[in-house]
Coordinates of C-alpha atoms and ligand atoms in Angstrom, one line a residue:
X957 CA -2.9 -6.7 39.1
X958 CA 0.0 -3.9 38.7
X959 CA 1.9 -6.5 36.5
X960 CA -1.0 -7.2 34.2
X961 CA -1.0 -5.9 30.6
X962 CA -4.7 -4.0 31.6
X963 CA -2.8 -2.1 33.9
X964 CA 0.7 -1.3 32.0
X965 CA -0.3 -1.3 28.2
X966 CA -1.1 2.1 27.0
X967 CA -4.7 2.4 28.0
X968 CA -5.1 4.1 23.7
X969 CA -3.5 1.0 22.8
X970 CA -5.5 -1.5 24.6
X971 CA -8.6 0.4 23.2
X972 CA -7.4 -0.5 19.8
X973 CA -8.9 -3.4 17.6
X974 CA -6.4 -5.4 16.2
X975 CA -5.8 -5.1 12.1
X976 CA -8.2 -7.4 11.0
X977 CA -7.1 -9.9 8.7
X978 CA -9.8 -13.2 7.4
X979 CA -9.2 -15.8 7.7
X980 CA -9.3 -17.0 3.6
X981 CA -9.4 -20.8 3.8
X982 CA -11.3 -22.1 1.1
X983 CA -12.1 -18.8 -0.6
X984 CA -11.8 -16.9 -3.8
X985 CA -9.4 -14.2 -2.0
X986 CA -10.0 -11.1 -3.5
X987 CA -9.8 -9.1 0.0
X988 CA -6.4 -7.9 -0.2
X989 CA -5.1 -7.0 -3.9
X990 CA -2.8 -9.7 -4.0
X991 CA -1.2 -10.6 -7.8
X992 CA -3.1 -14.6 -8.4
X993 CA -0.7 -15.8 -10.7
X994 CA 2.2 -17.7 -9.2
X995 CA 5.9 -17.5 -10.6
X996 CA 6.0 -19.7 -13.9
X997 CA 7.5 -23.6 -12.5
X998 CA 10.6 -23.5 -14.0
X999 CA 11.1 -20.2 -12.2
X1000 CA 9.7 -21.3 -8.7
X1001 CA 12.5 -24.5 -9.1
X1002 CA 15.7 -22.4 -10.3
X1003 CA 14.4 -19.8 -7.1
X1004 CA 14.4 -23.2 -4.9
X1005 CA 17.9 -23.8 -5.9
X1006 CA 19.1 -20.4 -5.4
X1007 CA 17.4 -20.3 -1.9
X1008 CA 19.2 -23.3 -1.1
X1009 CA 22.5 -21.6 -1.1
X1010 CA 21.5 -19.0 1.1
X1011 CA 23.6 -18.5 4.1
X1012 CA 20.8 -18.6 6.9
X1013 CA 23.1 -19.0 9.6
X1014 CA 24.7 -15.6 9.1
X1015 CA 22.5 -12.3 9.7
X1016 CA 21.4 -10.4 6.2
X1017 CA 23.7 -7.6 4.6
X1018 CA 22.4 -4.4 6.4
X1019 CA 22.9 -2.8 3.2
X1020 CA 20.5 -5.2 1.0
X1021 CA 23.6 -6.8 -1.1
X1022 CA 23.4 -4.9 -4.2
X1023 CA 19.5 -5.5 -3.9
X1024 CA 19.2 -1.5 -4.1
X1025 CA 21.3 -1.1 -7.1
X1026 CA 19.1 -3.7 -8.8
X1027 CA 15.9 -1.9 -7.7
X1028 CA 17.1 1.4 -8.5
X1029 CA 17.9 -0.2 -12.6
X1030 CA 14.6 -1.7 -12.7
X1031 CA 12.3 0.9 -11.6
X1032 CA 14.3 4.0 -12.3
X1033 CA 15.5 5.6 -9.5
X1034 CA 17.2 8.6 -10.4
X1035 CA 21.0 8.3 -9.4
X1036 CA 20.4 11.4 -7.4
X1037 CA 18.5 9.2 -4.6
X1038 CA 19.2 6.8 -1.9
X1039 CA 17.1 3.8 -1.2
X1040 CA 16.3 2.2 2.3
X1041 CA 14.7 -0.7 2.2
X1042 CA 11.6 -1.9 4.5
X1043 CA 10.3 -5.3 5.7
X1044 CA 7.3 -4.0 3.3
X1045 CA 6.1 -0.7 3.3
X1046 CA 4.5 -1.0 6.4
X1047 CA 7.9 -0.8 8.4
X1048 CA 9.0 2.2 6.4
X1049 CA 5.7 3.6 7.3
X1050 CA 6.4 3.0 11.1
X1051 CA 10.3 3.9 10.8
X1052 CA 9.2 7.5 8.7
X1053 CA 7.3 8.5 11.6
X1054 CA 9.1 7.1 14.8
X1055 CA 12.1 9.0 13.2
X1056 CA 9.7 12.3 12.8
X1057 CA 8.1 12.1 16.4
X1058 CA 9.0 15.2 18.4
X1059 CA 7.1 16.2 20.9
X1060 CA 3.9 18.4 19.2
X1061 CA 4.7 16.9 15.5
X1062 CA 1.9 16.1 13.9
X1063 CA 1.2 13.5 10.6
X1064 CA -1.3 14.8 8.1
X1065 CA -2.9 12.1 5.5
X1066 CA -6.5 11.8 3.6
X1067 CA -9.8 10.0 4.9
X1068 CA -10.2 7.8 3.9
X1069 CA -7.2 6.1 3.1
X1070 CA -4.3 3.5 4.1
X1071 CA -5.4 3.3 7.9
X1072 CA -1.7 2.6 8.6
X1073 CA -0.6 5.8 8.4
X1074 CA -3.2 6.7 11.3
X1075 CA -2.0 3.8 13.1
X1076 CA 1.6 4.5 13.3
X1077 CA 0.9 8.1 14.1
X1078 CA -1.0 6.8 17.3
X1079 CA 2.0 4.1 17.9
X1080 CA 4.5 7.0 18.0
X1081 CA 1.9 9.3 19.8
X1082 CA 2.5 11.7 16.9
X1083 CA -0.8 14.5 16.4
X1084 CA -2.8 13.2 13.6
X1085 CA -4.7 15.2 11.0
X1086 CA -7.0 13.4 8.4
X1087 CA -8.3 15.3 6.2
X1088 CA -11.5 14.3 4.6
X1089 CA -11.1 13.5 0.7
X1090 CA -14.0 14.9 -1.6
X1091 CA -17.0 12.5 -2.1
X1092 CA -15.9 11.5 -5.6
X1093 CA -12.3 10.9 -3.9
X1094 CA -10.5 13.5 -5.7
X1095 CA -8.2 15.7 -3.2
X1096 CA -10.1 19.1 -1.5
X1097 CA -7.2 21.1 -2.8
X1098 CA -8.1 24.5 -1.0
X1099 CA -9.0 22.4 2.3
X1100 CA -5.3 20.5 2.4
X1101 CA -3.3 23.5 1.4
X1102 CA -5.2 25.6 4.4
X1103 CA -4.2 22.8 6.9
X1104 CA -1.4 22.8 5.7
X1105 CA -1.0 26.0 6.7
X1106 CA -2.3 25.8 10.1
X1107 CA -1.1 22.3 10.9
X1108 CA 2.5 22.8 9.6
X1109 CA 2.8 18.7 9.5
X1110 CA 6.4 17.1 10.0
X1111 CA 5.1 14.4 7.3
X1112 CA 2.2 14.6 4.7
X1113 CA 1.2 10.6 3.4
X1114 CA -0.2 10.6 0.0
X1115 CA -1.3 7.5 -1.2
X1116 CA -1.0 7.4 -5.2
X1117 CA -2.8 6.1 -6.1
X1118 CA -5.1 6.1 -3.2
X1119 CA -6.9 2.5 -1.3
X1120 CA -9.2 1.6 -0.7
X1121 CA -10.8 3.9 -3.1
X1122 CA -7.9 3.3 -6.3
X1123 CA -8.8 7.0 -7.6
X1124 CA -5.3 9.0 -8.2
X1125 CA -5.0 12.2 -7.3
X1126 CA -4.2 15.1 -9.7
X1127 CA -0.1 15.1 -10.2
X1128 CA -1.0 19.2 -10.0
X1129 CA -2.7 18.8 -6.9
X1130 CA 0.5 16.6 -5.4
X1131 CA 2.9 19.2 -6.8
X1132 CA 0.9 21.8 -5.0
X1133 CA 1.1 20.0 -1.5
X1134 CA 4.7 19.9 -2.2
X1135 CA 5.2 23.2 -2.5
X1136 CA 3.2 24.6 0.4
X1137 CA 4.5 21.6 2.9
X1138 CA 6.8 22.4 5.6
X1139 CA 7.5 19.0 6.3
X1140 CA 8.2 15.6 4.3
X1141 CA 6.0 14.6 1.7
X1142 CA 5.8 10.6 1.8
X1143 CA 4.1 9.7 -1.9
X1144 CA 2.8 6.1 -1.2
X1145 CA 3.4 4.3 -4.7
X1146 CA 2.0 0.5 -3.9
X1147 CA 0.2 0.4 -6.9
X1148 CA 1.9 2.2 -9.1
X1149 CA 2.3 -1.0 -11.5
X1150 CA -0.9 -0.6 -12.4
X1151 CA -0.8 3.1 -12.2
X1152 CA -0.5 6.1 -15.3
X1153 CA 1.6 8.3 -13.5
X1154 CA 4.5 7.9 -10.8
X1155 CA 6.8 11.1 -8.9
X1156 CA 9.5 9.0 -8.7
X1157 CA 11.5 10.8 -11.5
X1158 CA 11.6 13.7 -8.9
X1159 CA 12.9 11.5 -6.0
X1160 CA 16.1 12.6 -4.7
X1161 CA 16.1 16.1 -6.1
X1162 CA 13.1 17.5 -4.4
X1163 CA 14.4 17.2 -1.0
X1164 CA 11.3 16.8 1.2
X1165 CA 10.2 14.2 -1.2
X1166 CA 10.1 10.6 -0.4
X1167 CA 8.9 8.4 -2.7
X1168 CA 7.9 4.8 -1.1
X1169 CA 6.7 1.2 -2.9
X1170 CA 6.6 -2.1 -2.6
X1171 CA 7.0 -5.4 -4.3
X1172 CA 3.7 -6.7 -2.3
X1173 CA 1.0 -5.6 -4.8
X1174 CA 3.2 -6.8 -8.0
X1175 CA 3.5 -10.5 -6.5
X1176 CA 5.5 -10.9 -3.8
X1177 CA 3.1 -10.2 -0.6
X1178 CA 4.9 -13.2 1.2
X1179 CA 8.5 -11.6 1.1
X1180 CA 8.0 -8.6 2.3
X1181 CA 9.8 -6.2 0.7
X1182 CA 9.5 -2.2 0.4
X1183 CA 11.5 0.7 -0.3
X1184 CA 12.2 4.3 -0.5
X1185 CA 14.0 6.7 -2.8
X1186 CA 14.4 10.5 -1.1
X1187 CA 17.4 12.9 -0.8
X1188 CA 20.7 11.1 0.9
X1189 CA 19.8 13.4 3.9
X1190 CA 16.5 11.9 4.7
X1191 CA 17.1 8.6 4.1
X1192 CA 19.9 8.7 6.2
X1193 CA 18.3 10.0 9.1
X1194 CA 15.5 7.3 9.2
X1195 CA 17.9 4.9 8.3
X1196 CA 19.2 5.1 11.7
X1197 CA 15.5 4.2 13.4
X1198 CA 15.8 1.0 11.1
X1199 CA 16.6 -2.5 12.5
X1200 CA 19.9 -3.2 11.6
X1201 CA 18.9 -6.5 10.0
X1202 CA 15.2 -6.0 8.8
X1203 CA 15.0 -7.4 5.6
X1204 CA 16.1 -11.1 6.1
X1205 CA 18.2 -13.1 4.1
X1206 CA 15.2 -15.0 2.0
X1207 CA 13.6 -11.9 1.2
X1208 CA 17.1 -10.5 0.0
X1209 CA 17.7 -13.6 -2.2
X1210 CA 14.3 -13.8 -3.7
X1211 CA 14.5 -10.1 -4.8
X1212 CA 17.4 -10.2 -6.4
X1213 CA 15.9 -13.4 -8.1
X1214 CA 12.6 -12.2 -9.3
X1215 CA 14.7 -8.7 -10.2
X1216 CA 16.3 -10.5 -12.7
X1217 CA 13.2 -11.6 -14.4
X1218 CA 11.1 -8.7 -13.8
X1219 CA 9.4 -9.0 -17.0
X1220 CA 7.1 -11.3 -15.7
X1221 CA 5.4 -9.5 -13.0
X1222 CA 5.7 -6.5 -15.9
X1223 CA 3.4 -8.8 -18.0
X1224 CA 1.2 -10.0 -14.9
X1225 CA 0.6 -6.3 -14.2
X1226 CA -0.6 -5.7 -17.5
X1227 CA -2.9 -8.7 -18.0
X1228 CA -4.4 -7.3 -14.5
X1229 CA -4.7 -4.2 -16.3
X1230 CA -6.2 -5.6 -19.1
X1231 CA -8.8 -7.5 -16.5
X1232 CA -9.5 -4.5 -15.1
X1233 CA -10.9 -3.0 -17.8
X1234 CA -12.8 -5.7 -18.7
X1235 CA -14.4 -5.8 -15.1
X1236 CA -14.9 -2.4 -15.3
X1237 CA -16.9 -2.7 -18.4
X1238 CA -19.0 -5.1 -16.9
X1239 CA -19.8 -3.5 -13.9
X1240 CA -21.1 -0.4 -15.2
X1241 CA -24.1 -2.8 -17.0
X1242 CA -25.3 -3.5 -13.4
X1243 CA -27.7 0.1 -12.9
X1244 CA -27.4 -0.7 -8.4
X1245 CA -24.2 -0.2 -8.5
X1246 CA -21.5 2.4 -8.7
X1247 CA -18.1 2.3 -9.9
X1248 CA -15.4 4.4 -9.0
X1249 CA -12.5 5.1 -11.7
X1250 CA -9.1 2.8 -10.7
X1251 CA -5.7 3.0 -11.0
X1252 CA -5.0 0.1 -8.5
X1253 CA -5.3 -3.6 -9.0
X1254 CA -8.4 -3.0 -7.5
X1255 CA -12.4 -1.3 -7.9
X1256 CA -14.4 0.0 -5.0
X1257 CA -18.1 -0.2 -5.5
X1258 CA -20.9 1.8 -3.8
X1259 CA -24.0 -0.9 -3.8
X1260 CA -27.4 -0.4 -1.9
X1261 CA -26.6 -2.6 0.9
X1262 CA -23.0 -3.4 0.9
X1263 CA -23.5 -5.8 4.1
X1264 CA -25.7 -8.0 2.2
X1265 CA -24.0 -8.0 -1.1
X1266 CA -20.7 -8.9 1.0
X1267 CA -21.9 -11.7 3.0
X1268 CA -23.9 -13.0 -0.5
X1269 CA -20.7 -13.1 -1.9
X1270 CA -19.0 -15.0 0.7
X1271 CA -21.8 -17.8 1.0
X1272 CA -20.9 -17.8 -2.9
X1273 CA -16.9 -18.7 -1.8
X1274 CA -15.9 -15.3 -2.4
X1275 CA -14.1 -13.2 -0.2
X1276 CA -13.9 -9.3 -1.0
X1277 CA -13.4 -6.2 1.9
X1278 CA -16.3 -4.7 3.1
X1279 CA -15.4 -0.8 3.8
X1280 CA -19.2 0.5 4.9
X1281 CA -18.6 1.2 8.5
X1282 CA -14.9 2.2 7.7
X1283 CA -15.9 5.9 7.1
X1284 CA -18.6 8.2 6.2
X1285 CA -17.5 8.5 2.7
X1286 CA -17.0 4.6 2.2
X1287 CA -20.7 4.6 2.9
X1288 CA -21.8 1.3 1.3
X1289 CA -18.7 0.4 -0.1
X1290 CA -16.8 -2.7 -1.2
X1291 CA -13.3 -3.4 -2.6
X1292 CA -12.9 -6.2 -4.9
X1293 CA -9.4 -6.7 -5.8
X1294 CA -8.7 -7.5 -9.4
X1295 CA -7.7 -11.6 -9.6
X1296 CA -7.3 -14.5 -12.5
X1297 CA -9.9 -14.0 -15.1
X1298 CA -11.8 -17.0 -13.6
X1299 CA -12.1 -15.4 -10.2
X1300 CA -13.1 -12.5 -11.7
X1301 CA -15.7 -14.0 -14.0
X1302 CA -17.0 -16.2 -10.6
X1303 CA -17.7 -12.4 -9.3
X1304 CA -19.7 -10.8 -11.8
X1305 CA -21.3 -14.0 -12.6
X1306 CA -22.3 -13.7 -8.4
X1307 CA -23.2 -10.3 -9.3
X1308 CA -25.6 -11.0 -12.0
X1309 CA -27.1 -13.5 -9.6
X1310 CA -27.4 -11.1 -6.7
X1311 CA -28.8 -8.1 -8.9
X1312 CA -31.2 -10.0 -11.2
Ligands
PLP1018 C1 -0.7 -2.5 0.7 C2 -0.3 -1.2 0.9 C3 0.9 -0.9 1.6 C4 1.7 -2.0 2.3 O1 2.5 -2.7 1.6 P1 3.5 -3.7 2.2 O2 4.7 -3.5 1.5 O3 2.9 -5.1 1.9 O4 3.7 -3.5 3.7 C5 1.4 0.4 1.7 N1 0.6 1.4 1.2 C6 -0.5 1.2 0.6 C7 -1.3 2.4 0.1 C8 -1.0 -0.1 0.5 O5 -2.2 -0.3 -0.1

């Protein structure tokens, strides 16, 4: 009994679910904003080779092997920054606030967005403090800026744009939390390849700033790859929660490989754009639903009964996220993340079905 995980495992940990990934087999996957178009062949075969002379018996460069030079070229990292890089975004997440968790430090972020920011905060029993979006999913400027006040929060998470509802927040409104926050600001830039705007030109000369990505939502989910850009200082002091050797020696190969041809996820990113739009358009002819403005590779809906249209969907092979139930705000709500133009046409040709 003493020796059972009931009895030693944190009793707010055992009362957690687990992150809840579905299982996809067979399905149109548009659950988890995933790029649908593979390398080009020719590509995935010269890759092959390349991986084939990867030293696997010998543990990865700690310092990524000129992989940050190459990042910092291709997605302008002012030379003023440093770069750490993540086994995804998700371990910088968890490194950023095991790093910041003193006794009484708290993590602020909005609700609803990227539930692993709560998570982690719970993890490193760090205070958390979500603070509730408006109902069109634009920042309550007057509401942050007064807890930031009272809350003084050793890290503020802003994701920008935001999931699961793909609005961005107002650059103003960012530029305002940065300068009331006593703490680091973490600006969360997963989607910013489908995004208008970006802080990183301000990485690494504001210095609470951090700006954070990944390579995830441009193509590369199954690598696992993320990174930050902040002042030296910062990225220096989380460095030292990082596993020596988190990024593996695949994942460091493949990057520096798909770096070197970056103009083809440049050009997937904007033909996902481009469907985008054109889902956009023809979702706003279905009078049920409601659309809310993207700047992800995603659109989150608000339909009557989101539980019916979602399991309708998946009878129909198509697999989207169902956010009702997720939070008040998300009331009725779906994500459909933005595929191939023949997934997308095998949604809204489900739609048409469902709502006529
Ligand atoms: C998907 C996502 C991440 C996680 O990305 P990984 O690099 O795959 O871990 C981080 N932040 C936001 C807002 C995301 O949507």
């Amino acid at each position: 009994m003493k020796r059972s995980a009931a009895h030693l495992i944190r009793p707010e940990i055992l009362d957690m679910p687990a992150y809840p990934v579905a299982d996809a087999t067979g399905y149109i996957k548009l659950d988890a904003m995933e790029n649908p178009f593979r390398l080009p062949a020719a590509l995935r075969s010269e890759l092959g080779r390349r991986l084939s002379d990867v030293l696997i018996n010998r543990y990865p460069d700690p310092s990524g092997g000129g992989l940050k030079a190459q990042l910092a070229a291709c997605f302008a990292i002012p030379p003023e920054a440093e770069v750490l890089l993540g086994n995804g975004s998700d371990e910088i997440i968890t490194l950023i606030t095991q790093a910041l968790a003193r006794p009484g430090a708290k993590l602020m972020a909005f609700e609803p967005s990227f539930v692993m920011y709560r998570l982690n905060a719970q993890f490193s029993r760090v205070d958390y403090v979500g603070i509730p979006l408006n109902a069109d999913f634009s920042l309550d400027l007057p509401r942050v800026l007064a807890a930031i006040r009272e809350h003084q929060p050793a890290v503020i998470f802003i994701a920008y744009p935001n999931n699961p509802t793909g609005s961005r927040f107002e650059r103003a409104d960012v530029e305002a939390i940065l300068d009331a926050a006593t703490g680091l600001v973490v600006v969360d830039e997963a989607y910013q390849a489908f995004a208008s705007d970006s802080l990183m030109d301000l990485a690494g000369k504001v210095e609470h700033l951090l700006v954070m990505r990944t390579l995830s939502k441009i193509g590369l989910a199954g690598i696992r790859l993320g990174y930050a850009a902040s002042t030296p200082a910062w990225i220096e002091a989380i460095n030292k929660v990082r596993p020596p050797y988190n990024v593996n020696v695949l994942t460091q190969e493949t990057a520096r490989f798909v770096l070197e041809h970056h103009a083809v996820f440049d050009g997937q990113a904007q033909d996902l754009c481009r469907e985008r739009a054109r889902v956009a358009e023809r979702l706003a002819g279905f009078a049920a639903l409601t659309q809310f403005p993207s700047e992800a590779n995603f659109i989150t809906v608000r339909v009557p009964d989101a539980d019916a249209l979602h399991a309708f969907l998946k009878q129909a092979g198509i697999l989207i996220k169902n956010l009702h139930g997720s939070h008040p705000l998300l009331d009725n709500c779906l994500r459909i993340t933005i595929g191939a133009p023949e997934e997308n046409d095998a949604v809204l040709a489900a739609l048409t079905a469902y709502f006529e």
